[in-house]
Coordinates of C-alpha atoms in Angstrom, one line a residue:
Chain A
M1 CA 3.0 36.8 4.5
S2 CA 5.1 37.2 1.6
L3 CA 5.6 40.7 -0.2
A4 CA 6.2 38.9 -3.4
E5 CA 3.2 38.1 -5.5
D6 CA 1.6 34.8 -4.8
L7 CA 1.6 33.2 -8.3
Y8 CA 0.8 29.8 -6.9
P9 CA -1.9 30.6 -4.4
S10 CA -3.2 27.2 -2.0
R11 CA -4.9 26.8 0.9
G12 CA -6.6 29.6 3.0
D13 CA -9.2 31.2 1.1
C14 CA -8.2 29.9 -2.2
E15 CA -10.6 27.7 -4.3
P16 CA -9.2 24.3 -4.6
G17 CA -8.9 22.8 -8.0
I18 CA -6.4 22.7 -11.3
Y19 CA -4.7 26.0 -12.3
P20 CA -2.1 26.3 -15.2
R21 CA 1.6 26.1 -14.6
I22 CA 3.4 29.2 -15.4
D23 CA 6.7 28.0 -15.2
P24 CA 9.2 26.2 -17.9
V25 CA 10.0 22.7 -16.8
V26 CA 13.0 22.8 -18.6
Y27 CA 15.2 25.7 -18.2
A28 CA 18.4 24.8 -20.2
S29 CA 19.2 27.3 -23.5
V30 CA 18.5 25.6 -26.7
D31 CA 22.2 25.6 -27.4
T32 CA 23.8 24.0 -24.3
P33 CA 24.3 20.3 -25.0
P34 CA 22.5 17.9 -22.9
P35 CA 24.4 15.7 -20.4
I36 CA 21.9 12.7 -21.3
A37 CA 20.3 11.9 -24.6
R38 CA 18.1 14.6 -26.1
E39 CA 15.0 12.3 -26.0
L40 CA 15.2 11.7 -22.1
V41 CA 15.1 15.5 -21.6
Q42 CA 11.9 15.5 -23.9
R43 CA 10.6 12.4 -22.0
Y44 CA 11.2 14.5 -18.6
E45 CA 9.4 17.7 -19.9
R46 CA 6.3 15.6 -21.1
D47 CA 6.0 13.4 -18.2
G48 CA 7.7 15.6 -15.2
F49 CA 10.0 12.4 -14.3
L50 CA 12.5 10.2 -16.0
I51 CA 14.0 7.0 -14.6
L52 CA 17.6 6.3 -14.8
E53 CA 18.2 2.4 -14.1
K54 CA 21.3 1.7 -12.4
L55 CA 23.0 4.6 -12.7
F56 CA 25.3 3.7 -9.7
S57 CA 27.3 0.5 -9.6
A58 CA 26.8 -2.4 -7.0
D59 CA 30.0 -1.3 -5.4
E60 CA 28.5 1.9 -4.8
V61 CA 25.0 0.7 -3.8
A62 CA 26.8 -1.3 -1.5
A63 CA 28.6 1.6 0.0
F64 CA 25.3 3.4 0.4
Q65 CA 23.6 0.5 2.3
C66 CA 26.2 0.4 4.8
E67 CA 26.1 4.1 5.4
L68 CA 22.4 3.5 5.7
Q69 CA 22.9 0.8 8.1
Q70 CA 25.3 3.0 10.1
L71 CA 23.2 6.3 10.4
R72 CA 20.3 3.9 11.7
D73 CA 22.3 2.6 14.4
D74 CA 23.5 5.9 15.5
P75 CA 22.1 6.8 18.8
M76 CA 23.2 10.6 18.8
L77 CA 21.8 11.0 15.5
R78 CA 18.3 9.3 16.9
R79 CA 18.3 12.2 18.9
R80 CA 18.7 14.6 16.6
D81 CA 15.4 16.6 15.1
E82 CA 16.5 15.7 11.8
S83 CA 15.4 11.7 12.7
I84 CA 11.4 11.4 12.1
T85 CA 10.1 8.3 13.5
E86 CA 6.8 6.3 12.6
H87 CA 3.5 7.6 13.5
D88 CA 2.6 4.7 15.6
G89 CA 6.1 3.3 17.0
G90 CA 9.7 4.0 17.2
A91 CA 10.8 2.8 14.0
L92 CA 12.9 5.2 11.9
R93 CA 11.3 6.8 8.9
S94 CA 13.4 9.7 7.7
I95 CA 16.6 11.2 8.2
F96 CA 16.5 15.2 6.8
R97 CA 19.6 17.2 5.7
V98 CA 21.4 13.8 5.6
H99 CA 24.0 15.3 2.9
A100 CA 25.2 17.2 5.9
L101 CA 25.2 14.4 8.4
S102 CA 27.0 11.8 6.4
A103 CA 30.1 12.5 4.6
L104 CA 29.3 9.7 1.8
F105 CA 26.0 11.5 1.1
G106 CA 27.8 14.8 1.0
R107 CA 29.7 13.6 -1.7
L108 CA 26.9 11.9 -3.3
V109 CA 24.8 15.3 -3.8
R110 CA 27.7 16.6 -5.9
D111 CA 28.3 13.7 -8.0
P112 CA 28.4 14.9 -11.6
R113 CA 26.2 12.2 -12.9
L114 CA 23.2 13.6 -11.0
L115 CA 24.3 17.5 -10.5
R116 CA 25.1 18.0 -14.3
V117 CA 21.5 16.7 -15.0
A118 CA 19.9 18.7 -12.3
Q119 CA 21.7 21.9 -13.3
Y120 CA 20.8 21.4 -17.1
L121 CA 17.2 20.7 -16.4
L122 CA 17.2 23.9 -14.1
G123 CA 19.6 26.0 -16.0
D124 CA 21.1 27.6 -13.1
E125 CA 23.4 27.0 -10.2
L126 CA 21.8 24.6 -7.4
Y127 CA 21.7 24.3 -3.8
V128 CA 20.5 21.4 -1.8
H129 CA 16.9 22.8 -0.4
Q130 CA 16.3 19.5 1.5
S131 CA 17.5 16.3 1.5
R132 CA 16.2 13.1 3.2
L133 CA 16.7 9.6 3.8
N134 CA 13.6 7.5 3.5
Y135 CA 13.3 4.1 5.3
K136 CA 10.4 2.4 4.3
P137 CA 10.8 -0.5 6.8
G138 CA 9.3 -3.9 5.9
F139 CA 6.2 -4.9 7.4
R140 CA 5.2 -1.5 8.6
G141 CA 6.2 0.8 6.3
R142 CA 3.1 3.6 6.1
E143 CA 2.1 5.2 3.0
F144 CA 2.6 8.6 1.9
Y145 CA -0.3 10.3 0.4
W146 CA -0.5 12.0 -3.1
H147 CA 1.0 15.5 -3.1
S148 CA 3.2 18.1 -5.3
D149 CA 6.2 18.8 -3.1
F150 CA 6.2 22.4 -4.6
E151 CA 3.0 23.2 -3.3
T152 CA 4.0 22.7 0.3
W153 CA 7.6 24.3 -0.8
H154 CA 5.7 27.3 -1.7
V155 CA 3.0 27.8 1.0
E156 CA 5.2 26.5 4.1
D157 CA 8.8 27.4 2.8
G158 CA 8.1 30.5 0.4
M159 CA 9.6 28.9 -2.6
P160 CA 8.5 31.4 -5.2
R161 CA 8.5 29.4 -8.7
M162 CA 8.8 25.9 -10.0
R163 CA 12.6 25.8 -10.6
A164 CA 13.5 22.8 -8.5
L165 CA 13.4 19.2 -8.6
S166 CA 13.9 15.9 -6.5
I167 CA 16.4 13.2 -7.0
S168 CA 15.5 9.7 -5.6
I169 CA 17.9 7.3 -5.3
A170 CA 16.8 3.5 -4.8
L171 CA 18.9 1.9 -2.3
T172 CA 16.9 -1.2 -2.2
D173 CA 15.1 -2.9 -4.9
N174 CA 11.9 -1.3 -5.1
G175 CA 9.1 -3.8 -6.3
E176 CA 5.7 -3.6 -7.1
Q177 CA 4.9 -5.2 -4.0
N178 CA 6.9 -3.1 -1.4
G179 CA 5.2 0.4 -2.0
P180 CA 7.2 2.1 -4.7
L181 CA 7.0 5.5 -5.6
L182 CA 3.7 6.2 -7.7
L183 CA 3.9 9.1 -10.1
I184 CA 1.1 11.0 -12.0
P185 CA 2.7 11.6 -15.7
G186 CA 2.0 15.1 -16.9
S187 CA 0.5 16.3 -13.6
H188 CA 3.8 18.7 -13.3
R189 CA 2.2 21.0 -16.1
H190 CA -1.0 21.8 -13.7
Y191 CA -1.1 23.1 -10.3
V192 CA -3.5 21.5 -7.8
A193 CA -4.5 24.3 -5.2
C194 CA -5.5 22.6 -2.0
G195 CA -8.2 23.3 0.5
G196 CA -7.8 24.1 4.2
A197 CA -5.6 26.4 6.6
T198 CA -1.9 25.5 7.6
P199 CA -1.7 24.7 11.2
E200 CA 1.4 26.4 13.3
N201 CA 4.1 23.9 13.5
H202 CA 2.3 21.5 11.0
Y203 CA 5.5 20.2 9.6
R204 CA 6.1 18.0 12.8
K205 CA 2.9 16.1 12.2
S206 CA 2.9 16.2 8.1
L207 CA 6.5 14.6 8.2
R208 CA 4.6 11.6 9.5
K209 CA 1.3 12.0 8.1
Q210 CA 0.1 14.3 5.1
E211 CA -3.1 16.2 6.3
Y212 CA -2.7 19.4 4.8
G213 CA -1.7 20.5 1.2
V214 CA -3.6 17.4 0.0
P215 CA -5.2 17.5 -3.3
D216 CA -9.1 17.1 -3.7
D217 CA -10.4 13.7 -4.9
A218 CA -11.9 15.1 -8.0
S219 CA -8.6 17.3 -9.4
L220 CA -6.5 13.8 -8.5
A221 CA -9.1 11.5 -10.5
Q222 CA -9.0 13.7 -13.4
L223 CA -5.0 14.2 -13.4
A224 CA -5.0 10.4 -12.8
E225 CA -7.0 9.5 -15.5
A226 CA -4.0 9.3 -18.2
G227 CA -2.6 6.7 -15.8
I228 CA -0.3 6.1 -12.6
V229 CA 3.1 4.7 -13.0
A230 CA 4.6 2.6 -10.4
T231 CA 8.3 2.8 -10.4
A232 CA 9.5 -0.4 -10.1
V233 CA 13.4 -0.1 -10.2
P234 CA 16.3 -2.2 -8.8
A235 CA 18.9 -0.5 -6.4
G236 CA 21.3 1.9 -7.6
S237 CA 18.4 3.5 -10.1
V238 CA 17.7 7.1 -9.8
I239 CA 14.2 8.8 -10.7
L240 CA 14.2 12.4 -11.3
F241 CA 11.2 14.3 -11.0
D242 CA 9.8 17.9 -11.1
C243 CA 9.1 20.0 -7.9
N244 CA 5.4 19.9 -8.9
T245 CA 4.8 16.3 -10.1
L246 CA 2.0 14.5 -8.2
H247 CA 3.7 11.5 -6.2
G248 CA 3.0 9.1 -3.4
S249 CA 3.1 5.5 -2.4
N250 CA 0.9 2.9 -0.8
S251 CA 2.1 1.3 2.5
N252 CA 4.6 -1.7 2.6
I253 CA 3.6 -4.6 4.5
T254 CA 6.1 -7.1 2.6
P255 CA 9.4 -8.1 4.7
Q256 CA 11.3 -6.0 2.1
P257 CA 12.3 -2.6 3.3
R258 CA 12.2 0.2 0.7
S259 CA 14.7 2.7 1.2
N260 CA 15.5 5.8 -0.9
L261 CA 17.7 9.1 -0.8
F262 CA 16.0 12.1 -1.8
F263 CA 18.2 15.1 -3.0
C264 CA 15.9 18.2 -3.9
Y265 CA 17.9 20.9 -5.8
N266 CA 16.9 24.2 -6.1
A267 CA 17.9 27.0 -8.4
V268 CA 19.8 29.8 -6.5
S269 CA 17.7 32.1 -8.2
N270 CA 14.8 30.6 -6.9
R271 CA 15.7 31.0 -3.0
L272 CA 13.0 31.0 -0.3
L273 CA 11.1 34.0 0.4
T274 CA 8.8 34.4 3.5
P275 CA 6.1 31.6 3.3
F276 CA 3.2 32.1 1.3
C277 CA 0.9 31.6 4.5
E278 CA 0.6 33.3 7.7
R279 CA 2.9 31.1 9.3
R280 CA 6.6 30.9 10.5
P281 CA 9.1 29.3 8.0
R282 CA 9.8 25.6 8.8
P283 CA 13.1 24.6 10.3
E284 CA 16.3 24.9 8.5
F285 CA 16.8 21.2 8.3
I286 CA 13.6 20.6 6.4
A287 CA 13.8 23.6 4.3
A288 CA 17.5 25.5 3.7
R289 CA 17.0 29.3 4.0
Q290 CA 20.4 30.1 5.4
R291 CA 22.7 27.5 3.4
I292 CA 22.0 28.1 0.1
E293 CA 25.8 27.9 -1.2
P294 CA 25.9 26.6 -4.9
L295 CA 27.2 23.1 -5.4
R296 CA 30.5 22.4 -6.7
E297 CA 31.1 19.2 -8.9
L298 CA 32.5 16.1 -6.8
Q299 CA 36.1 16.0 -8.2
G300 CA 37.6 12.2 -8.3
G301 CA 35.7 9.2 -7.8
L302 CA 32.3 8.8 -5.4
L303 CA 33.8 6.3 -3.3
D304 CA 37.7 7.5 -3.5
E305 CA 39.0 8.1 0.2
W306 CA 36.2 5.7 1.1
Chain B
M1 CA -12.3 -23.0 26.2
S2 CA -13.6 -26.1 23.9
L3 CA -13.4 -29.4 24.9
A4 CA -12.0 -30.6 21.7
E5 CA -8.0 -31.2 21.7
D6 CA -6.7 -28.0 20.3
L7 CA -4.5 -29.3 17.2
Y8 CA -3.6 -25.7 16.2
P9 CA -2.6 -23.8 19.3
S10 CA -2.2 -20.0 19.0
R11 CA -2.3 -17.0 21.2
G12 CA -2.2 -17.2 25.0
D13 CA 0.6 -19.1 26.4
C14 CA 1.5 -20.9 23.0
E15 CA 5.3 -20.1 21.5
P16 CA 4.8 -17.9 18.6
G17 CA 6.5 -19.6 15.5
I18 CA 6.1 -22.0 12.5
Y19 CA 4.6 -25.5 13.1
P20 CA 3.5 -28.2 10.4
R21 CA 0.1 -28.4 9.0
I22 CA -1.4 -31.7 9.9
D23 CA -4.5 -31.9 7.4
P24 CA -4.6 -32.6 3.8
V25 CA -4.6 -29.7 1.1
V26 CA -6.9 -31.3 -1.4
Y27 CA -9.5 -33.5 0.0
A28 CA -11.0 -35.2 -3.0
S29 CA -10.9 -38.7 -3.3
V30 CA -8.5 -40.1 -6.2
D31 CA -11.3 -41.5 -8.3
T32 CA -13.5 -38.5 -8.4
P33 CA -12.7 -36.5 -11.7
P34 CA -12.1 -32.8 -11.0
P35 CA -14.3 -29.9 -12.4
I36 CA -11.0 -28.1 -13.4
A37 CA -7.9 -29.4 -15.2
R38 CA -5.7 -32.0 -12.8
E39 CA -2.7 -29.5 -13.3
L40 CA -4.6 -26.5 -11.5
V41 CA -5.7 -28.6 -8.7
Q42 CA -1.8 -29.3 -8.5
R43 CA -0.8 -26.0 -8.5
Y44 CA -3.7 -25.2 -5.5
E45 CA -2.3 -27.9 -3.8
R46 CA 1.5 -26.6 -4.2
D47 CA 0.9 -23.0 -3.7
G48 CA -2.0 -22.7 -1.5
F49 CA -4.1 -20.7 -3.9
L50 CA -5.5 -20.7 -7.8
I51 CA -6.3 -18.0 -10.0
L52 CA -9.2 -18.3 -12.8
E53 CA -8.9 -15.2 -15.0
K54 CA -12.4 -13.9 -16.1
L55 CA -14.5 -16.6 -14.9
F56 CA -17.5 -14.4 -14.9
S57 CA -18.8 -12.8 -18.4
A58 CA -18.7 -9.0 -18.7
D59 CA -22.5 -9.1 -18.4
E60 CA -22.3 -10.9 -15.0
V61 CA -19.5 -8.6 -13.9
A62 CA -21.7 -5.2 -14.7
A63 CA -24.8 -6.9 -12.9
F64 CA -22.0 -7.5 -9.8
Q65 CA -21.0 -4.0 -9.9
C66 CA -24.8 -2.8 -10.0
E67 CA -25.4 -4.7 -6.9
L68 CA -22.4 -3.3 -5.1
Q69 CA -23.6 0.4 -6.1
Q70 CA -27.1 -0.5 -4.5
L71 CA -25.8 -2.2 -1.4
R72 CA -23.4 0.6 -0.6
D73 CA -26.5 3.1 -0.9
D74 CA -28.6 1.3 0.9
P75 CA -29.3 3.6 4.2
M76 CA -31.0 0.5 6.1
L77 CA -28.3 -1.5 5.4
R78 CA -25.7 0.6 6.5
R79 CA -27.2 0.7 9.9
R80 CA -26.9 -3.4 10.2
D81 CA -24.1 -4.6 12.5
E82 CA -23.0 -6.5 9.0
S83 CA -22.0 -3.0 7.7
I84 CA -18.2 -2.2 8.8
T85 CA -17.1 1.3 8.3
E86 CA -13.4 2.5 7.8
H87 CA -11.1 3.0 11.2
D88 CA -10.9 6.9 10.4
G89 CA -13.9 8.0 8.7
G90 CA -17.2 7.0 7.7
A91 CA -16.5 5.1 4.5
L92 CA -17.9 1.6 4.1
R93 CA -15.2 -1.0 4.3
S94 CA -17.0 -4.3 4.2
I95 CA -20.6 -5.8 4.1
F96 CA -20.6 -9.2 5.7
R97 CA -22.9 -12.1 5.3
V98 CA -23.6 -10.4 1.9
H99 CA -25.0 -13.6 0.3
A100 CA -27.8 -13.4 2.7
L101 CA -28.4 -9.8 2.5
S102 CA -28.4 -9.7 -1.6
A103 CA -30.6 -12.1 -3.7
L104 CA -27.8 -11.9 -6.3
F105 CA -25.0 -13.0 -4.4
G106 CA -27.0 -15.6 -2.6
R107 CA -27.4 -17.0 -6.1
L108 CA -23.9 -16.5 -6.8
V109 CA -22.6 -18.6 -3.9
R110 CA -24.4 -21.4 -5.3
D111 CA -23.2 -21.0 -8.8
P112 CA -21.8 -24.5 -10.0
R113 CA -18.6 -22.9 -11.3
L114 CA -17.6 -21.9 -7.6
L115 CA -19.4 -24.7 -5.6
R116 CA -18.2 -27.7 -7.7
V117 CA -14.6 -26.7 -7.5
A118 CA -15.0 -25.8 -3.5
Q119 CA -16.7 -29.1 -3.1
Y120 CA -14.2 -31.1 -5.1
L121 CA -11.1 -29.4 -3.0
L122 CA -12.8 -30.0 0.3
G123 CA -14.3 -33.4 -0.5
D124 CA -17.4 -32.6 1.6
E125 CA -20.7 -30.9 1.5
L126 CA -20.3 -27.3 2.2
Y127 CA -21.6 -24.4 3.8
V128 CA -20.8 -20.7 4.1
H129 CA -18.8 -20.1 7.2
Q130 CA -18.3 -16.3 6.4
S131 CA -19.1 -14.2 3.3
R132 CA -17.9 -10.4 2.9
L133 CA -18.3 -7.8 0.1
N134 CA -14.8 -5.6 0.5
Y135 CA -14.9 -2.0 -0.8
K136 CA -11.2 -1.2 -0.9
P137 CA -12.1 2.5 -1.7
G138 CA -9.9 4.8 -4.0
F139 CA -7.6 7.6 -2.3
R140 CA -8.0 6.2 1.3
G141 CA -8.3 2.4 0.8
R142 CA -6.4 1.0 4.0
E143 CA -4.1 -2.1 3.8
F144 CA -5.0 -5.5 5.5
Y145 CA -2.1 -6.6 7.2
W146 CA -0.9 -10.5 6.8
H147 CA -2.7 -13.1 8.3
S148 CA -4.2 -16.6 7.9
D149 CA -8.0 -16.9 8.3
F150 CA -7.8 -20.4 9.8
E151 CA -5.4 -18.9 12.8
T152 CA -8.6 -16.6 13.6
W153 CA -11.5 -19.0 12.5
H154 CA -9.8 -21.4 15.0
V155 CA -8.8 -19.7 17.7
E156 CA -11.9 -17.2 17.8
D157 CA -14.6 -19.2 15.8
G158 CA -13.5 -22.7 17.1
M159 CA -13.1 -24.3 13.6
P160 CA -11.3 -27.4 14.4
R161 CA -9.4 -28.3 11.1
M162 CA -8.2 -26.9 8.1
R163 CA -10.9 -27.7 5.6
A164 CA -12.1 -24.6 4.4
L165 CA -11.5 -22.4 1.8
S166 CA -12.2 -18.7 0.5
I167 CA -13.1 -17.6 -3.0
S168 CA -12.2 -14.0 -3.9
I169 CA -14.3 -12.6 -6.8
A170 CA -12.8 -9.6 -8.4
L171 CA -15.9 -6.8 -9.1
T172 CA -13.0 -4.0 -10.3
D173 CA -9.9 -4.5 -12.0
N174 CA -7.1 -5.2 -9.4
G175 CA -3.9 -3.5 -10.6
E176 CA -0.4 -3.5 -8.9
Q177 CA -0.8 -0.1 -8.0
N178 CA -4.5 -0.5 -6.1
G179 CA -3.5 -2.7 -3.5
P180 CA -4.3 -5.9 -5.1
L181 CA -4.4 -9.0 -3.0
L182 CA -0.8 -10.2 -1.8
L183 CA -0.5 -14.0 -1.2
I184 CA 2.5 -15.8 0.1
P185 CA 3.0 -19.3 -2.0
G186 CA 3.5 -22.3 0.0
S187 CA 2.6 -20.9 3.3
H188 CA -0.6 -22.8 3.7
R189 CA 1.6 -25.9 4.6
H190 CA 2.8 -24.1 7.8
Y191 CA 0.7 -23.3 10.8
V192 CA 2.0 -19.9 12.1
A193 CA 1.1 -19.7 15.9
C194 CA 0.9 -16.3 17.1
G195 CA 1.6 -14.3 20.3
G196 CA -0.7 -12.3 22.5
A197 CA -3.9 -12.8 24.0
T198 CA -7.4 -12.3 22.5
P199 CA -9.4 -9.3 24.2
E200 CA -13.2 -9.6 24.7
N201 CA -15.2 -8.4 21.5
H202 CA -11.7 -8.3 19.5
Y203 CA -13.6 -8.7 16.3
R204 CA -15.2 -5.2 16.5
K205 CA -11.7 -3.7 16.0
S206 CA -10.3 -6.4 14.2
L207 CA -12.6 -6.1 11.2
R208 CA -10.9 -2.7 10.7
K209 CA -7.4 -3.0 12.0
Q210 CA -5.4 -6.2 12.6
E211 CA -3.9 -6.4 15.9
Y212 CA -4.1 -9.8 17.1
G213 CA -3.7 -13.3 15.5
V214 CA -0.5 -11.4 13.5
P215 CA 2.3 -13.6 12.7
D216 CA 5.8 -12.4 14.0
D217 CA 8.3 -10.9 11.8
A218 CA 10.5 -13.7 11.7
S219 CA 8.1 -16.4 10.6
L220 CA 6.8 -14.1 7.8
A221 CA 10.3 -13.1 6.6
Q222 CA 11.1 -17.1 6.6
L223 CA 7.9 -17.8 4.7
A224 CA 8.0 -15.1 2.4
E225 CA 11.8 -15.9 1.3
A226 CA 10.2 -17.8 -1.8
G227 CA 8.4 -14.7 -2.8
I228 CA 5.2 -12.9 -2.8
V229 CA 2.5 -13.0 -5.5
A230 CA 0.5 -9.7 -6.0
T231 CA -2.6 -10.9 -7.7
A232 CA -3.2 -8.4 -10.3
V233 CA -6.3 -9.7 -12.1
P234 CA -9.1 -8.1 -14.5
A235 CA -12.6 -7.8 -13.1
G236 CA -14.6 -11.0 -13.1
S237 CA -11.4 -13.2 -12.2
V238 CA -11.7 -15.8 -9.1
I239 CA -9.0 -16.2 -6.7
L240 CA -9.3 -19.4 -4.7
F241 CA -7.2 -19.8 -1.5
D242 CA -6.5 -22.4 1.3
C243 CA -8.2 -20.9 4.8
N244 CA -4.2 -21.2 6.0
T245 CA -2.6 -19.3 3.1
L246 CA -1.0 -16.0 4.5
H247 CA -2.3 -13.2 2.7
G248 CA -3.0 -9.5 3.2
S249 CA -2.9 -6.1 1.0
N250 CA -1.3 -2.8 1.0
S251 CA -2.8 0.6 1.1
N252 CA -4.7 2.0 -1.8
I253 CA -4.2 5.7 -2.8
T254 CA -5.0 5.4 -6.3
P255 CA -8.6 6.9 -7.5
Q256 CA -9.3 3.1 -8.8
P257 CA -11.4 1.3 -6.1
R258 CA -10.4 -2.3 -5.5
S259 CA -13.8 -4.1 -4.6
N260 CA -14.0 -7.8 -4.0
L261 CA -16.6 -10.4 -3.0
F262 CA -15.0 -13.2 -0.3
F263 CA -17.1 -16.5 0.0
C264 CA -15.6 -18.7 2.8
Y265 CA -16.9 -22.1 2.4
N266 CA -16.5 -24.5 5.0
A267 CA -16.8 -28.4 5.3
V268 CA -20.0 -29.4 6.9
S269 CA -18.0 -32.0 8.8
N270 CA -15.8 -29.2 9.9
R271 CA -18.4 -27.3 11.6
L272 CA -17.5 -24.9 14.7
L273 CA -17.2 -26.0 18.1
T274 CA -16.7 -23.7 21.3
P275 CA -13.9 -21.3 20.5
F276 CA -10.3 -22.2 21.2
C277 CA -9.8 -19.1 23.5
E278 CA -11.3 -18.0 26.8
R279 CA -13.7 -15.8 24.6
R280 CA -17.6 -15.8 24.0
P281 CA -18.0 -16.8 20.0
R282 CA -17.9 -14.1 17.4
P283 CA -21.7 -13.1 16.2
E284 CA -23.1 -15.3 13.8
F285 CA -22.8 -12.7 10.6
I286 CA -18.9 -13.4 10.9
A287 CA -18.9 -16.9 11.7
A288 CA -22.0 -19.2 10.9
R289 CA -22.4 -21.5 13.9
Q290 CA -26.4 -22.2 13.6
R291 CA -26.9 -21.5 9.8
I292 CA -25.0 -24.4 8.7
E293 CA -27.0 -25.8 5.8
P294 CA -25.5 -27.5 3.2
L295 CA -25.4 -25.5 0.0
R296 CA -27.3 -26.6 -3.2
E297 CA -26.0 -26.1 -6.5
L298 CA -28.2 -23.2 -8.4
Q299 CA -30.1 -24.5 -11.1
G300 CA -30.2 -22.3 -14.5
G301 CA -28.4 -19.3 -15.2
L302 CA -26.9 -16.9 -12.7
L303 CA -28.5 -13.8 -14.3
D304 CA -32.0 -15.8 -15.0
E305 CA -34.7 -13.8 -13.4
W306 CA -32.4 -10.7 -13.1

């Protein structure tokens, strides 16, 4: 159990339900000029997410898709712990720490179009808390149940405060029919404490199927009253969302895969402590504890030397 | 094994793949005046389905929803074979033969707004081959994988020809986010023979999770090339679809349930034979074999005496 005060208790003895967020959403000082329109910053603060359509060019998307195929077909990579397969079959579901395993995605995580926005919103130097390539294959893509990333990162990883965000980059077109990311606008301003304990080595299972850190039905229904946004976006688009925004996705039975790249940036000042549960920390490839060097902006074009 | 010639072989020794349909889609004789606009009939013939938005009034929908609640809360009903619960929990998924178990839905199945259209399209007297109330509960509504109803009705029930159709009545709003019915337009003009045998008592499992009679990936991808239609419709709307139109639905993690009533009408001339597989017929409540009295149009208003 962490020696730090637990500002966001969840699971164990805590009472499930909705509690207030005590951290800011946007950390930039007022005199810092934003790298995107101020209206977009305000939207992010209000909704807990922001969609930037087609931030990446068709050429860049083509390079990402080529890299995605190469990673999928790499037999050595398939044997690594970072590769997570589907619950009921061998299909590849995710590759973790993909910014370290792929040179291209290692450049992309430092691309100023992403990094400057994330640094502005979090008002600090940043490192990669987690990165992930999600294949949501056609025909048999499984659902991700509703969750706040922060709840898990806090309880299981020891992230003390809400000062992190995720960037999802659509590598394929995300239509309304192939299980797009669903978000609950405004949910980031509340903290949903979840019931249930945390079993040892829970992460092995939870990466396939969410069973702990799951908000209760009443809290979900209350927060979703204002609506749910299905993020149907073309390939190359970016969805930024706060670490505490409730999100999930339905299954995908269509033939169209829905692949996304996730980069989770955390403020250097918000580095991990001992987990806020009686369990050993999750592995480094899921939650960076040692590798927390501040990211330096990429110099030159993303596809230079490519 | 049926003594009749098997015009649509599937499973067992057959080669999976796409074969031509040898039956008409619209059976009405040319001089019969259609009960709906001729353009709608043509659309049904071309796409294999037709959406009639808000065919039922708000009062009628309210009565349907009230009936849906009453049936769900009926402990006697819950113990009947007709009640199917979710794979991984006790939540009610479907009630079969609901037109016989509910007086209101027994009137509805004979409502001229439905029956006249179905009779016109199938060009015969009709009986109820199957009826079903589907609760797709919020939060944990599971997916239905792609299938042609006819493939199963033919192989497992012994329905000889494609001369049947389904009517789905939306009892709740079907949004793009809560796992609406997905249809592949034009797929009804082909017959997808499926691989795999049919295990004994397969229906008990298949009503929860589709495992046999599943089209192969290549056939699905080919037929879905022209697109997939997600039928987001308000409560009270009706979707008519041919018995051979490929359809399915993704899971539903949103708090909004998505309930539908299905009536499957079959032509009296197309009544069931011995199944086209080496198995005993499925039970009467899933596939009517004895109860095949032609439906008589309801006299008076649907909610009269209600």
